[in-house]
């Protein structure tokens, strides 16, 4: 598919599962487009350039705490707790994050 952003999914409020592995999503902040999807339980984002970002898993889980599974691996209660405490805070691309280096466009809590 060669998707490079997730903005097309931001209004899919009934979406429960999203499989976008093996695409070209480079900016981890793209995950913010999925934050208003209350029914999203399974996300498969691996094999995208953003998945190799330091702290990837905790950052995604912090941004999407409703996930039950990320990249075919269950999100357990302890991992969610750790993500909420130590996961990076992503910045929505609409807030200017796309204009900067994707590796530096999030904050450490």
Tab-separated table of C-alpha atoms in Angstrom:
chain	number	residue	atom	x	y	z
A	1	UNK	CA	0.000	0.000	0.000
A	2	UNK	CA	2.885	2.378	0.778
A	3	UNK	CA	0.812	4.396	3.254
A	4	UNK	CA	2.855	7.182	4.813
A	5	UNK	CA	0.264	8.647	7.167
A	6	UNK	CA	-2.763	7.612	9.188
A	7	UNK	CA	-4.909	10.724	8.756
A	8	UNK	CA	-7.454	8.924	6.562
A	9	UNK	CA	-8.460	6.777	9.549
A	10	UNK	CA	-9.101	9.547	12.084
A	11	UNK	CA	-12.870	9.660	11.500
A	12	UNK	CA	-13.435	5.902	11.383
A	13	UNK	CA	-14.933	5.845	14.862
A	14	UNK	CA	-16.251	2.282	14.563
A	15	UNK	CA	-12.877	0.884	13.517
A	16	UNK	CA	-11.874	-2.015	15.758
A	17	UNK	CA	-8.825	-3.428	13.987
A	18	UNK	CA	-6.246	-1.715	11.793
A	19	UNK	CA	-3.525	-3.601	9.960
A	20	UNK	CA	-1.058	-1.209	8.343
A	21	UNK	CA	2.170	-3.185	8.643
A	22	UNK	CA	4.749	-3.104	5.855
A	23	UNK	CA	3.993	0.466	4.803
A	24	UNK	CA	6.023	3.675	4.846
A	25	UNK	CA	4.837	5.341	8.058
A	26	UNK	CA	7.954	7.133	9.286
A	27	UNK	CA	6.615	9.538	11.904
A	28	UNK	CA	5.463	7.832	15.100
A	29	UNK	CA	3.323	10.898	15.791
A	30	UNK	CA	0.964	9.649	13.060
A	31	UNK	CA	-0.503	7.403	15.767
A	32	UNK	CA	-2.200	10.521	17.166
A	33	UNK	CA	-4.667	10.337	14.277
A	34	UNK	CA	-6.016	7.184	15.921
A	35	UNK	CA	-6.558	8.666	19.391
A	36	UNK	CA	-10.255	9.419	18.893
A	37	UNK	CA	-11.127	5.879	17.841
A	38	UNK	CA	-12.638	4.425	21.018
A	39	UNK	CA	-13.302	0.997	19.496
A	40	UNK	CA	-9.784	0.414	18.153
A	41	UNK	CA	-8.527	-2.672	19.965
A	42	UNK	CA	-5.976	-4.206	17.584
A	43	UNK	CA	-3.277	-2.255	15.752
A	44	UNK	CA	-0.554	-3.799	13.643
A	45	UNK	CA	2.026	-1.151	12.786
A	46	UNK	CA	5.222	-3.204	12.705
A	47	UNK	CA	7.494	-3.238	9.667
A	48	UNK	CA	7.038	0.514	9.213
A	49	UNK	CA	10.033	2.817	9.735
A	50	UNK	CA	8.361	4.344	12.818
A	51	UNK	CA	8.310	0.952	14.530
A	52	UNK	CA	12.085	1.101	14.950
A	53	UNK	CA	11.848	4.345	16.961
A	54	UNK	CA	13.218	4.143	20.482
A	55	UNK	CA	10.369	3.571	22.924
A	56	UNK	CA	7.962	2.713	20.099
A	57	UNK	CA	5.736	0.237	21.912
A	58	UNK	CA	5.311	2.233	25.121
A	59	UNK	CA	4.637	5.430	23.157
A	60	UNK	CA	1.914	3.773	21.059
A	61	UNK	CA	0.286	2.179	24.105
A	62	UNK	CA	0.358	5.490	25.978
A	63	UNK	CA	-1.280	7.247	23.020
A	64	UNK	CA	-3.826	4.439	22.562
A	65	UNK	CA	-4.456	2.958	26.024
A	66	UNK	CA	-7.577	1.120	24.808
A	67	UNK	CA	-5.472	-1.247	22.665
A	68	UNK	CA	-5.684	-4.907	23.557
A	69	UNK	CA	-3.116	-5.997	20.994
A	70	UNK	CA	-0.236	-4.188	19.298
A	71	UNK	CA	1.694	-5.875	16.502
A	72	UNK	CA	0.175	-9.274	17.239
A	73	UNK	CA	1.262	-9.086	20.884
A	74	UNK	CA	-1.214	-8.635	23.724
A	75	UNK	CA	-1.046	-5.470	25.794
A	76	UNK	CA	-1.014	-6.588	29.425
A	77	UNK	CA	-2.064	-4.482	32.420
A	78	UNK	CA	1.514	-4.073	33.665
A	79	UNK	CA	2.658	-2.863	30.254
A	80	UNK	CA	-0.175	-0.335	30.084
A	81	UNK	CA	0.741	0.941	33.527
A	82	UNK	CA	4.390	1.287	32.487
A	83	UNK	CA	3.386	3.072	29.260
A	84	UNK	CA	1.249	5.575	31.136
A	85	UNK	CA	4.159	6.331	33.482
A	86	UNK	CA	7.149	6.219	31.144
A	87	UNK	CA	5.910	6.183	27.564
A	88	UNK	CA	6.712	9.109	25.322
A	89	UNK	CA	4.046	11.695	24.706
A	90	UNK	CA	3.384	11.940	20.999
A	91	UNK	CA	2.533	15.256	19.361
A	92	UNK	CA	-0.302	15.369	16.864
A	93	UNK	CA	1.027	16.118	13.353
A	94	UNK	CA	-1.573	18.882	12.977
A	95	UNK	CA	0.200	20.658	15.856
A	96	UNK	CA	3.329	21.044	13.744
A	97	UNK	CA	5.183	17.823	14.507
A	98	UNK	CA	5.537	16.933	10.816
A	99	UNK	CA	7.659	20.023	10.243
A	100	UNK	CA	10.400	18.729	12.517
A	101	UNK	CA	12.558	15.615	12.689
A	102	UNK	CA	10.232	12.621	13.339
A	103	UNK	CA	12.749	11.206	15.793
A	104	UNK	CA	12.684	14.387	17.882
A	105	UNK	CA	9.054	15.434	17.561
A	106	UNK	CA	7.809	13.847	20.744
A	107	UNK	CA	8.468	14.605	24.357
A	108	UNK	CA	9.723	12.485	27.191
A	109	UNK	CA	7.415	12.511	30.189
